[in-house]
Short mmCIF file of N, CA and C in Angstrom, two decimals:
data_model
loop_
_atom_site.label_atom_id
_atom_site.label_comp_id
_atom_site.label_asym_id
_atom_site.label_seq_id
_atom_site.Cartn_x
_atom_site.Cartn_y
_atom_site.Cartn_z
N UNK A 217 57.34 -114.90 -85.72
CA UNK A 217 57.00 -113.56 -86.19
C UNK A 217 58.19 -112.63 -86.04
N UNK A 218 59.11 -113.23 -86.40
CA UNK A 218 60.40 -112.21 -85.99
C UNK A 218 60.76 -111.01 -87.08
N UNK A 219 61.37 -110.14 -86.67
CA UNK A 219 61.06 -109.14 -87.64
C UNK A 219 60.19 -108.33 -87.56
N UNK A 220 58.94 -108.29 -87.32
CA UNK A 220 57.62 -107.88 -87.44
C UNK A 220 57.91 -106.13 -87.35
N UNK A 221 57.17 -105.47 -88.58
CA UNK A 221 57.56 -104.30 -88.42
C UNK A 221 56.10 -103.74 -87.73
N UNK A 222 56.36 -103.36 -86.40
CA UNK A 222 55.74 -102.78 -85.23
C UNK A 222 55.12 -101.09 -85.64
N UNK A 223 55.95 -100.51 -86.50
CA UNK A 223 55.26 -98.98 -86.40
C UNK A 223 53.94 -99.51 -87.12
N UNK A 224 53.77 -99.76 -87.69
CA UNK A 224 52.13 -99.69 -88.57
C UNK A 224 51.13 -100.31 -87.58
N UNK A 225 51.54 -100.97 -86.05
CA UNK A 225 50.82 -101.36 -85.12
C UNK A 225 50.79 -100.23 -84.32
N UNK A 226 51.15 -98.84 -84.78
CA UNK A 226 50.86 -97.78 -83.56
C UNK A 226 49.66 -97.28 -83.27
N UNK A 227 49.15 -97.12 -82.39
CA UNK A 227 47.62 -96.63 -81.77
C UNK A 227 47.15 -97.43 -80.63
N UNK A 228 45.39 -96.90 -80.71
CA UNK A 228 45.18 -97.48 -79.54
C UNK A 228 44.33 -98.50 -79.67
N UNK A 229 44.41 -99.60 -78.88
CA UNK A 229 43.25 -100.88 -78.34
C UNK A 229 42.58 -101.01 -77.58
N UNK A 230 41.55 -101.60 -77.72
CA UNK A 230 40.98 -102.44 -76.86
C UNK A 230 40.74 -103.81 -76.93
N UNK A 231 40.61 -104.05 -75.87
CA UNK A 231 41.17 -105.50 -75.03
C UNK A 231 39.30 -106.06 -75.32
N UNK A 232 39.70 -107.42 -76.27
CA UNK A 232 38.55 -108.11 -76.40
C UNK A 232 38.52 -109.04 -75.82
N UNK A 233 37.82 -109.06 -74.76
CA UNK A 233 37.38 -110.29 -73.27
C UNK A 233 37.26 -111.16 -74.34
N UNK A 234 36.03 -111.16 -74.67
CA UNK A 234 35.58 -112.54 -75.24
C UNK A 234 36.91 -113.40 -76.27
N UNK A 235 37.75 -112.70 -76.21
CA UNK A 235 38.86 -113.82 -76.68
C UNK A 235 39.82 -113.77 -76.47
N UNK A 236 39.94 -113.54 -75.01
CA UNK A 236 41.29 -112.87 -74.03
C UNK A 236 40.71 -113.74 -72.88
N UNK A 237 42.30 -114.12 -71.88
CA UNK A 237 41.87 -114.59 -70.61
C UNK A 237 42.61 -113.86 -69.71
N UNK A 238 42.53 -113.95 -68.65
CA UNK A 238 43.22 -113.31 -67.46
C UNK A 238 42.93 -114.38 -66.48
N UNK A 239 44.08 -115.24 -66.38
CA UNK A 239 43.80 -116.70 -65.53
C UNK A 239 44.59 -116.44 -64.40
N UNK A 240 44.83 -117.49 -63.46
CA UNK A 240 45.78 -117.80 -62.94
C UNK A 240 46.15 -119.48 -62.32
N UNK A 241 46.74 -119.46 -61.48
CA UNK A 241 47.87 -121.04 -61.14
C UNK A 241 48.07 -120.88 -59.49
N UNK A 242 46.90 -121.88 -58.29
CA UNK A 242 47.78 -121.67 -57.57
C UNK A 242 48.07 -123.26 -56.48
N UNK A 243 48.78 -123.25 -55.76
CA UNK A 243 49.32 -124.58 -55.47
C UNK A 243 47.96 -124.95 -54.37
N UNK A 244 47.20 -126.08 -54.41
CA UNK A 244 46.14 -126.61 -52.99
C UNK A 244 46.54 -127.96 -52.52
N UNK A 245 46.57 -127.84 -51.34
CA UNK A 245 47.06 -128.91 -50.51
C UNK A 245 48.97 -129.19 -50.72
N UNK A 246 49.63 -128.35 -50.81
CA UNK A 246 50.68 -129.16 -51.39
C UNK A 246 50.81 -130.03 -52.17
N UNK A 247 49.86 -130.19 -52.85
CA UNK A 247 50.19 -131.21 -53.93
C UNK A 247 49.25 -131.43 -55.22
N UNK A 248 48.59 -130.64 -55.32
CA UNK A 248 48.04 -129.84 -57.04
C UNK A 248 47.85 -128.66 -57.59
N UNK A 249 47.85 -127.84 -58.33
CA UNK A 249 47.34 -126.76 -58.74
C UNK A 249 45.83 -126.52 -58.80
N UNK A 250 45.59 -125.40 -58.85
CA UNK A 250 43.86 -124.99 -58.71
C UNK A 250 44.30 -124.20 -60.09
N UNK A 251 43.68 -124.14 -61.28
CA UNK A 251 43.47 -122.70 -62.01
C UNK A 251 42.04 -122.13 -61.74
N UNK A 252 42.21 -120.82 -62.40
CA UNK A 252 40.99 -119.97 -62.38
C UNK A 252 40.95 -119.00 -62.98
N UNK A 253 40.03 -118.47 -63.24
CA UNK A 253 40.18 -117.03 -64.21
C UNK A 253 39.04 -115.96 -63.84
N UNK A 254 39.56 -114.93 -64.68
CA UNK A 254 37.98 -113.93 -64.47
C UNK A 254 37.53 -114.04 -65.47
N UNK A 255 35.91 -113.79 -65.67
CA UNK A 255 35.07 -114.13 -66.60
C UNK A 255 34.69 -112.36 -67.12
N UNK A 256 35.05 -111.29 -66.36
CA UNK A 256 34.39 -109.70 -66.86
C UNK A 256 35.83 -108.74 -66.83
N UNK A 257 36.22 -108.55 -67.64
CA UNK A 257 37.39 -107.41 -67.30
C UNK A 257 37.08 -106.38 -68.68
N UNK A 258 37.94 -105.44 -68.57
CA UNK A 258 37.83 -104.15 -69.67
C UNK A 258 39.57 -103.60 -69.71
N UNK A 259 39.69 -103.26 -70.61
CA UNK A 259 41.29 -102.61 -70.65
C UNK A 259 41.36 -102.46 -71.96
N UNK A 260 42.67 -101.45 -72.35
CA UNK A 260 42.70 -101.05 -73.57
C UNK A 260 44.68 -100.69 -73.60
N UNK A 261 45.22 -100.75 -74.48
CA UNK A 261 46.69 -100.84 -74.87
C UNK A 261 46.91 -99.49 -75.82
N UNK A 262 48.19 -98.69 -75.33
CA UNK A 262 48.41 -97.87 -76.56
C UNK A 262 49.72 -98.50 -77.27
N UNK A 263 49.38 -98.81 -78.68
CA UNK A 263 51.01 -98.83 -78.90
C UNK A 263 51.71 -98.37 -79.54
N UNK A 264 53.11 -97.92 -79.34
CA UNK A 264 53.58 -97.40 -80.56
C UNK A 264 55.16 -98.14 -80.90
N UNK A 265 54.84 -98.40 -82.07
CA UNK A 265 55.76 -99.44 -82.79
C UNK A 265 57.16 -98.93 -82.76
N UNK A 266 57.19 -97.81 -82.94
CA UNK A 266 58.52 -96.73 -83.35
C UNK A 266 59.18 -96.84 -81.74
N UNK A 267 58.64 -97.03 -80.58
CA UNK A 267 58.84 -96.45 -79.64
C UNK A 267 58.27 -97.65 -78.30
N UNK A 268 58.80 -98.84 -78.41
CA UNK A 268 57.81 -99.38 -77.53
C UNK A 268 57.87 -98.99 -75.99
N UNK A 269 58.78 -98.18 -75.79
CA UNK A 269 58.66 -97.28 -74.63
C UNK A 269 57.53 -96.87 -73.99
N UNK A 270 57.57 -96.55 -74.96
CA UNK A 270 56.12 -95.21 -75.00
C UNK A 270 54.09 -95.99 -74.98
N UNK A 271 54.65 -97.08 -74.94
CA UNK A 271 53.34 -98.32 -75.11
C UNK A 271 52.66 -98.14 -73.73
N UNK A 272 51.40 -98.53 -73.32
CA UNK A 272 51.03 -98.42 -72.37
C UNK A 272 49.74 -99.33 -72.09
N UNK A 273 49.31 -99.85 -70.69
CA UNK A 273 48.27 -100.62 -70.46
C UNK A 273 47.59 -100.30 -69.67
N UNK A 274 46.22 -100.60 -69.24
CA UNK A 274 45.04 -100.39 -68.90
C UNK A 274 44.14 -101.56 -68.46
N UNK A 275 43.72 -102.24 -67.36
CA UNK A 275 43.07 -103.34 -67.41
C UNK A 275 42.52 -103.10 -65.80
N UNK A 276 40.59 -103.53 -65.92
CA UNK A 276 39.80 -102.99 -64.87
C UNK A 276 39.46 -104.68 -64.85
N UNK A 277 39.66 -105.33 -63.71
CA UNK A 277 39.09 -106.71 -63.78
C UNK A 277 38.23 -106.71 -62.35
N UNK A 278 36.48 -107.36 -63.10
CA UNK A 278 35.59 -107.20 -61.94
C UNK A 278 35.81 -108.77 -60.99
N UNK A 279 35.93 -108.40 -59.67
CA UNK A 279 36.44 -109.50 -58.59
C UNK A 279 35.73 -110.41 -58.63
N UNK A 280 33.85 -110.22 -58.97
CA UNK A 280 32.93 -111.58 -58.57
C UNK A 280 33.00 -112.18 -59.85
N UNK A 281 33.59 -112.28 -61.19
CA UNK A 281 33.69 -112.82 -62.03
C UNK A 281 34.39 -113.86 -62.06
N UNK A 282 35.02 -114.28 -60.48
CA UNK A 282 35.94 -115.38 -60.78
C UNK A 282 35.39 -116.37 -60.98
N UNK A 283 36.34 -117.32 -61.47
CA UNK A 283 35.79 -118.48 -62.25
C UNK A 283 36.59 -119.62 -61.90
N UNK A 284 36.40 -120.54 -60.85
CA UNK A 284 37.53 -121.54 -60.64
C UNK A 284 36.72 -123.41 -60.90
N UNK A 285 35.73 -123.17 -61.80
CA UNK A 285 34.72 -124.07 -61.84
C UNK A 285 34.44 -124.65 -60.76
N UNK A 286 34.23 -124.13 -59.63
CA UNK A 286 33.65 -124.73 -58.12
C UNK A 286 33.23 -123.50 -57.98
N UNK A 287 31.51 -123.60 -57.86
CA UNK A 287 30.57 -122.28 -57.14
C UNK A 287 31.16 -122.14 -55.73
N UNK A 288 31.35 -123.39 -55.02
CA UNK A 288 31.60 -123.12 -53.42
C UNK A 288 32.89 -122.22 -53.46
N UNK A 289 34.07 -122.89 -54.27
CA UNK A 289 35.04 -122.25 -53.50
C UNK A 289 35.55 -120.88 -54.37
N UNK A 290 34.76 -120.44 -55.21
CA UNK A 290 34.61 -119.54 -55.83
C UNK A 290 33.90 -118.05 -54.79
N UNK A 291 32.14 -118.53 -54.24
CA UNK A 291 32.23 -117.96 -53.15
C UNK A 291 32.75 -117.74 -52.19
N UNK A 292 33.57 -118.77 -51.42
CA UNK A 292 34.79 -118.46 -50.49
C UNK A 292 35.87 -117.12 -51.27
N UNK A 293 36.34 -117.28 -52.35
CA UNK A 293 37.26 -116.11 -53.07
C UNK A 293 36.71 -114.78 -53.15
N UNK A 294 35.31 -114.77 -52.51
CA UNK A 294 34.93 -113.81 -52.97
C UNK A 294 34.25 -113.27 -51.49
N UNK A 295 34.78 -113.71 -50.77
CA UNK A 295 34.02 -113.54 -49.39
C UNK A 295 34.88 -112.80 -48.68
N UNK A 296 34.59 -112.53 -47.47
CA UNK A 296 35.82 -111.63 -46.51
C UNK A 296 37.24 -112.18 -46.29
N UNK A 297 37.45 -113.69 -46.66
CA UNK A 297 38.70 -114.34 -46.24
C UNK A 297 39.48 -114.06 -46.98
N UNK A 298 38.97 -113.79 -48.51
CA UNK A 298 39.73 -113.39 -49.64
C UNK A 298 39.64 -112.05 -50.29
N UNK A 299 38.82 -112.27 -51.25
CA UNK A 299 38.85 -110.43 -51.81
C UNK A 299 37.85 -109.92 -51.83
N UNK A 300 36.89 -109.91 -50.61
CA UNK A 300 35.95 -109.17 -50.14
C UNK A 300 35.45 -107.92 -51.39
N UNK A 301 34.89 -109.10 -52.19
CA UNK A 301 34.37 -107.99 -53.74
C UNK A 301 33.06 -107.04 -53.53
N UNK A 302 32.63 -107.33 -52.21
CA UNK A 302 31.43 -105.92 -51.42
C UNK A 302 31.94 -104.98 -51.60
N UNK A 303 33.35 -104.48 -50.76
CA UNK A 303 34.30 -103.77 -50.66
C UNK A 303 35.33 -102.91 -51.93
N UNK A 304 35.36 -104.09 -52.50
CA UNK A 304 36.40 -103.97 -53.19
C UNK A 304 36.31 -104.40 -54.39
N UNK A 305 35.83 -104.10 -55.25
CA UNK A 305 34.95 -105.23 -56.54
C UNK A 305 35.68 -105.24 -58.18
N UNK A 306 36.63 -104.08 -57.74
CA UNK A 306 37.46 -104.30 -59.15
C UNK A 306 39.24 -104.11 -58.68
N UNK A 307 39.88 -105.44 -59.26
CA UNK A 307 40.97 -105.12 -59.18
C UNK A 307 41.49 -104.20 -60.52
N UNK A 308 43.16 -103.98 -60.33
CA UNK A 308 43.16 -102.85 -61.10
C UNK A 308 45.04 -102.75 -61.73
N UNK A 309 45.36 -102.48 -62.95
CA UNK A 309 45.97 -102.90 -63.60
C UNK A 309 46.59 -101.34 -64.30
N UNK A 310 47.65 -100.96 -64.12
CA UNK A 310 48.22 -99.54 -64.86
C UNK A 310 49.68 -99.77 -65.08
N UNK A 311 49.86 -99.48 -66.21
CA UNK A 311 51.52 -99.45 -66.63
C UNK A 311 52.34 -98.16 -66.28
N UNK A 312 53.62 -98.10 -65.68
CA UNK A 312 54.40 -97.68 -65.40
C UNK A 312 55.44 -97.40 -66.81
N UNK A 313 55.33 -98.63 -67.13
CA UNK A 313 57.20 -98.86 -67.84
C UNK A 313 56.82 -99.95 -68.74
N UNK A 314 56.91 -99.90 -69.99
CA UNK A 314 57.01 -101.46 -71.53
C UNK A 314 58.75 -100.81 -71.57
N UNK A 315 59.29 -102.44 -72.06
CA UNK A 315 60.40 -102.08 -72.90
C UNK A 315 60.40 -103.74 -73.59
N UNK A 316 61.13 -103.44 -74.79
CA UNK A 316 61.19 -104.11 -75.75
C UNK A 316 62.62 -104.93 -74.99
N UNK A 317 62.51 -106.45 -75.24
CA UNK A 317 63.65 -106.96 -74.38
C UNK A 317 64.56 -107.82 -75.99
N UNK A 318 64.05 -107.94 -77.02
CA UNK A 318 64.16 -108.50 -78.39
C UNK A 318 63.74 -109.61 -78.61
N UNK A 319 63.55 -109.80 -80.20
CA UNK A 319 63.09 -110.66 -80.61
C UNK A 319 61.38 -110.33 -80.61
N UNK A 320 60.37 -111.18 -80.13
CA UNK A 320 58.78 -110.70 -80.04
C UNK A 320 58.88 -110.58 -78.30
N UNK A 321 59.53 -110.25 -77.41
CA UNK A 321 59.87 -110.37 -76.23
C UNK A 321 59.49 -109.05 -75.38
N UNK A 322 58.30 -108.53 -74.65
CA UNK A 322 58.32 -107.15 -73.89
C UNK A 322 58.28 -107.75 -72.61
N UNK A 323 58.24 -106.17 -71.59
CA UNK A 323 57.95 -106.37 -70.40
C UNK A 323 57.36 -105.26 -70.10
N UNK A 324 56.39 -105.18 -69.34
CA UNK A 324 55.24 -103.96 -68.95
C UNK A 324 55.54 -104.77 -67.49
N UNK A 325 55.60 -102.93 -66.32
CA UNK A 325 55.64 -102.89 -65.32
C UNK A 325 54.56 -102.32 -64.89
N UNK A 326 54.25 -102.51 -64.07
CA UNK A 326 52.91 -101.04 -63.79
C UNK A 326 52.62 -101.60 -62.14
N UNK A 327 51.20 -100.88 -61.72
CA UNK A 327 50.89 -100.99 -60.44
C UNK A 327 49.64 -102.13 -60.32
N UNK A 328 49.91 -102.76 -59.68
CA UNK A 328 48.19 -103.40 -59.73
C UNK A 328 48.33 -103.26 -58.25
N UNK A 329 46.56 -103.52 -58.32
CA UNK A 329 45.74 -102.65 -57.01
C UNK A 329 44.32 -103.72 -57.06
N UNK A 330 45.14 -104.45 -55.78
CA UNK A 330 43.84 -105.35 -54.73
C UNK A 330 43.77 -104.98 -53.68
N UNK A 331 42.21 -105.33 -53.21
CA UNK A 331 41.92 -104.84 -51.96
C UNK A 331 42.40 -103.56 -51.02
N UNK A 332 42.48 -102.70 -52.25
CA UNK A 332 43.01 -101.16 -51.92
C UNK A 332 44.51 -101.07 -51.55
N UNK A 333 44.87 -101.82 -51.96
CA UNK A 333 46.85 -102.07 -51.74
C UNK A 333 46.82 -101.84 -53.16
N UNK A 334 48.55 -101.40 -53.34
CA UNK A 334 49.02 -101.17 -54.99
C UNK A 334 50.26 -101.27 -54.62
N UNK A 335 50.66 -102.34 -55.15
CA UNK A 335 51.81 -102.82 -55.47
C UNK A 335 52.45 -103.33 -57.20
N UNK A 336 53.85 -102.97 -57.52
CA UNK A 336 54.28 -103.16 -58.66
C UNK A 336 54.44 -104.54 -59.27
N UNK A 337 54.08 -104.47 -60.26
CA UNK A 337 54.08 -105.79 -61.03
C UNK A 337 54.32 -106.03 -62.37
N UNK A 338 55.20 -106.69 -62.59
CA UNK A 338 56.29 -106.93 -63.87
C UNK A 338 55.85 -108.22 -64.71
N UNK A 339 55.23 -107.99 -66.07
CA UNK A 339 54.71 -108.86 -66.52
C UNK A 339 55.26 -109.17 -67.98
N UNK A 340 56.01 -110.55 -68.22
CA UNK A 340 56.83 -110.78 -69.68
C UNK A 340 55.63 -111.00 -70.33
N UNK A 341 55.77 -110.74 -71.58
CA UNK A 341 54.73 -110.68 -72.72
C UNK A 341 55.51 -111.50 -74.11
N UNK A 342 55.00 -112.25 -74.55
CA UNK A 342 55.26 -112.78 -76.20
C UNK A 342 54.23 -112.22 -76.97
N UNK A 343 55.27 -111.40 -77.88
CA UNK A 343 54.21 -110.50 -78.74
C UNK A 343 53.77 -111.52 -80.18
N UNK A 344 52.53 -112.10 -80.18
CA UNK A 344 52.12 -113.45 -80.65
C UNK A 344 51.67 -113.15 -82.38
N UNK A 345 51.63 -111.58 -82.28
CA UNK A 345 51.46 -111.38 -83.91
C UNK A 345 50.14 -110.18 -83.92
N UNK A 346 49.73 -109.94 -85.01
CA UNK A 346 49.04 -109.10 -85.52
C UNK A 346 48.45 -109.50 -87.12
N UNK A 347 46.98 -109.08 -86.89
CA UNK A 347 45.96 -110.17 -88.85
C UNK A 347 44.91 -109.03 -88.34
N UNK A 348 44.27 -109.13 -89.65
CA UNK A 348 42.78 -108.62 -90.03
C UNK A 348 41.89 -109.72 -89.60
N UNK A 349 41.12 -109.33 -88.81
CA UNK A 349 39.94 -110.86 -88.99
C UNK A 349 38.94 -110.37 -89.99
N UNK A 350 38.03 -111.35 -90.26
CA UNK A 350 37.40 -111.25 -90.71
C UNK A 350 36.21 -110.11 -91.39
N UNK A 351 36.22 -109.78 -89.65
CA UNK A 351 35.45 -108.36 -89.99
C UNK A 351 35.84 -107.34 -90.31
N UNK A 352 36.96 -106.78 -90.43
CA UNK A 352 37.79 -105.99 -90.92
C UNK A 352 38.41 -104.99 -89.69
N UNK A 353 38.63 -106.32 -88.72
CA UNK A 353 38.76 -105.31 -87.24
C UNK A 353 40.67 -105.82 -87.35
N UNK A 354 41.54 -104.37 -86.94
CA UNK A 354 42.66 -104.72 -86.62
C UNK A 354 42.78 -105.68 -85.51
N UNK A 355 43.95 -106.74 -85.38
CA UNK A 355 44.11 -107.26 -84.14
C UNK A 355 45.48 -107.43 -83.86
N UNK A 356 45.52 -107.59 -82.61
CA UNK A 356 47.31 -107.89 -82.38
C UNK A 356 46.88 -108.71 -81.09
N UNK A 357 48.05 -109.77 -80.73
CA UNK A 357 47.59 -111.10 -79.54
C UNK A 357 49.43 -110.92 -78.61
N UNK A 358 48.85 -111.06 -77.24
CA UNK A 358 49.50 -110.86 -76.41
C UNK A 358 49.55 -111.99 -75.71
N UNK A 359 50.83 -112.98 -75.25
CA UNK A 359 50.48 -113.91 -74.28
C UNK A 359 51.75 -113.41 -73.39
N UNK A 360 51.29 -113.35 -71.78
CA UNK A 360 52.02 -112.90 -71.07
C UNK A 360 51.93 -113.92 -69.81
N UNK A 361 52.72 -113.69 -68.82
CA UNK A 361 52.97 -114.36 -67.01
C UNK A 361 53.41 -113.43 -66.17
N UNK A 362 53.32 -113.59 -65.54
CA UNK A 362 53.85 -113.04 -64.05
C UNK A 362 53.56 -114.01 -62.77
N UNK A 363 54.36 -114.07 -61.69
CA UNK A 363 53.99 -114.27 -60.44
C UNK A 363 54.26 -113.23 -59.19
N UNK A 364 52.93 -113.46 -58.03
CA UNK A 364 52.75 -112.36 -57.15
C UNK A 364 52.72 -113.32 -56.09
N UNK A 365 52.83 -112.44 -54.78
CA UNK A 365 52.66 -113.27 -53.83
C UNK A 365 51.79 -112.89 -53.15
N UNK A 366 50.55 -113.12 -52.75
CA UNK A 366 49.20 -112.98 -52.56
C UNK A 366 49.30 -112.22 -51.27
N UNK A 367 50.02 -112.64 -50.52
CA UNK A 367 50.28 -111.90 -49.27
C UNK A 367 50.70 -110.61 -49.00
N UNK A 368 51.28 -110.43 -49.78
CA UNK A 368 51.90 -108.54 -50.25
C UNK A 368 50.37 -108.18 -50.55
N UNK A 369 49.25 -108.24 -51.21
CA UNK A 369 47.96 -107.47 -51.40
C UNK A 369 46.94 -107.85 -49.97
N UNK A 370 47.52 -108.35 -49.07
CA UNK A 370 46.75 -108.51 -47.58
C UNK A 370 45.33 -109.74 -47.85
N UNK A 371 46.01 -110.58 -48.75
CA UNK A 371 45.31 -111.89 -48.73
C UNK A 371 46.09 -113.10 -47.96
N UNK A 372 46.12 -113.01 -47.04
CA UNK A 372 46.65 -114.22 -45.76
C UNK A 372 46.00 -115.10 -45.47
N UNK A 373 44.26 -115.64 -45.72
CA UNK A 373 43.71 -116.15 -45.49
C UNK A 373 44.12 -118.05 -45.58
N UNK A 374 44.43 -118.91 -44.88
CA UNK A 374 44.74 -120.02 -44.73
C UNK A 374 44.62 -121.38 -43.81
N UNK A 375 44.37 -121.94 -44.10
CA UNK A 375 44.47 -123.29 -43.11
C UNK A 375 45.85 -124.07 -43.02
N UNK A 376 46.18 -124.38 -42.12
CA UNK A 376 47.18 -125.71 -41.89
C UNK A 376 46.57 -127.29 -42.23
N UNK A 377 47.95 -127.94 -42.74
CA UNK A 377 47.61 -129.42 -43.20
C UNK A 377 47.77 -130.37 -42.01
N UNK A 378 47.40 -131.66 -41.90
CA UNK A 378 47.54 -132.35 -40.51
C UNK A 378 48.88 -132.85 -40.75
N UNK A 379 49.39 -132.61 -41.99
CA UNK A 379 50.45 -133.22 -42.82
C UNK A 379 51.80 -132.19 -43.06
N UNK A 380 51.50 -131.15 -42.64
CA UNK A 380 52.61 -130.03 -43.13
C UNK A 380 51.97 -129.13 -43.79
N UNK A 381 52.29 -127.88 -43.43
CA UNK A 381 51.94 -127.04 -44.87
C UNK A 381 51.14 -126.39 -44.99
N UNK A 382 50.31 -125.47 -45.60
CA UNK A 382 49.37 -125.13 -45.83
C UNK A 382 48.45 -125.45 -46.72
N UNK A 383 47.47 -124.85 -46.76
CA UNK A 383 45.96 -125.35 -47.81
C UNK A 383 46.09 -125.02 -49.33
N UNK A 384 46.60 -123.26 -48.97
CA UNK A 384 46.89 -122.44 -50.01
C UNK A 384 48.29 -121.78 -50.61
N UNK A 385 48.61 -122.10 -51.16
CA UNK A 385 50.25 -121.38 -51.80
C UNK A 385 50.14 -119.86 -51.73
N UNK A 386 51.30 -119.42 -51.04
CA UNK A 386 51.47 -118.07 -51.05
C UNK A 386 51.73 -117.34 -52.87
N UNK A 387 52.49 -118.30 -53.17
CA UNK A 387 52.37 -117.95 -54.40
C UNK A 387 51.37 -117.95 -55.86
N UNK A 388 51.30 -117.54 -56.37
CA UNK A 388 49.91 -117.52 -57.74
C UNK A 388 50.90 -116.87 -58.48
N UNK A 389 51.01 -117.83 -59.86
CA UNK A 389 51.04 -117.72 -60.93
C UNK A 389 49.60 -117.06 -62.20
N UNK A 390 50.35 -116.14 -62.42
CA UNK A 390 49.18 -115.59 -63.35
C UNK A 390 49.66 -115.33 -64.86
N UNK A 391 48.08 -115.24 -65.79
CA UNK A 391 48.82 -115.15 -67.07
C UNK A 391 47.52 -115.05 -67.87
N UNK A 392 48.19 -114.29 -68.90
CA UNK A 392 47.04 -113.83 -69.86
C UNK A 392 47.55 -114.26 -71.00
N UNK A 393 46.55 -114.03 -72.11
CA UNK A 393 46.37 -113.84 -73.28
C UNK A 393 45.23 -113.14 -74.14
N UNK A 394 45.89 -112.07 -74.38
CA UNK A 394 44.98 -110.97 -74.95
C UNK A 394 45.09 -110.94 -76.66
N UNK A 395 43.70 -110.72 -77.17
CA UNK A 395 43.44 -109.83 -77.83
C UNK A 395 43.02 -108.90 -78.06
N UNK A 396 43.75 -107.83 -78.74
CA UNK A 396 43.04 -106.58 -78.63
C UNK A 396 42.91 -106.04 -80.22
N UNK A 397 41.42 -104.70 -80.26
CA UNK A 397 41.02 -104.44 -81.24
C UNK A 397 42.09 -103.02 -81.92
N UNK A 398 42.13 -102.83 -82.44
CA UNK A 398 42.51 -101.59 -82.87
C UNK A 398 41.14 -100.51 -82.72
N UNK A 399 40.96 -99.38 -82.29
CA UNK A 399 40.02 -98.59 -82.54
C UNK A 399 40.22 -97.93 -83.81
N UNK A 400 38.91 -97.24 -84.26
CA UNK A 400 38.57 -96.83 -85.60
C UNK A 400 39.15 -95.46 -85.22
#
């Protein structure tokens, strides 16, 4: 999609869950990955093509929606060891800073906010295109990554291996792919 002329994508979105993910990647036992995702979030994008400066993001993701296809250890994620979602039930997602890096290539900085901590977070984006669907709804598709280190948001929760190591990786890989609507 190179080239893509961006001003006629200026305005605002919203972020359609049902065909958007907000996953993540994290290491168990030393020696596989776990993914998981949330199943309820809300957010909305401003953009302006002329100016991707000036672009901005928005994303409310509810905590008990996680989804790691294991009920058990899903409730563990959601319990006091982890992100105590009684407490604390929506993490939270605000842009600071987009800049256009070239080619279909951004980066949005902003704050995200777990378990009442807010810390900055820098997320590359491949800007994946923009179509009419069917219904005559604008769309534009976002696939993005980042990694955080779980421990900076006061998630420490862990076991030792009899083998070395820990249970849980400090690190999590995360990553989306959004679509979003154009509003009328």
């Amino acid at each position: 999609m190179a080239n893509t002329d961006l001003t006629a994508l200026t305005g605002d979105y919203t972020i359609d869950a049902a065909h958007s993910t907000i996953g993540f990647t994290v290491r168990h036992a030393m020696v596989t990955n776990v993914k998981g995702k949330f199943v309820d979030f809300s957010g909305s994008l401003h953009l302006d093509g002329s100016d991707p400066s000036a672009s901005t993001a928005s994303i409310d993701v509810k905590m008990d929606s996680i989804d790691t296809g294991s009920a058990d250890r899903d409730g563990h994620l959601k319990s006091a060891d982890f992100f105590k979602t009684d407490e604390f039930p929506t993490m939270t997602f605000r842009s600071t800073k987009a800049e256009a890096l070239g080619d279909e290539d951004y980066r949005i900085t902003g704050d995200l906010t777990i378990l009442g901590t807010t810390k900055p977070l820098t997320i590359d984006l491949e800007f994946n295109g923009a179509a009419k669907d069917p219904f005559g709804n604008e769309r534009v598709g976002f696939e993005g990554k980042a990694e955080i280190k779980r421990s900076e948001w006061g998630l420490t929760w862990n076991a030792a291996l009899e083998t070395g190591g820990v249970l849980i990786s400090d690190k999590i890989k995360l990553n989306f792919d959004i679509s979003a609507i154009k509003n009328a």
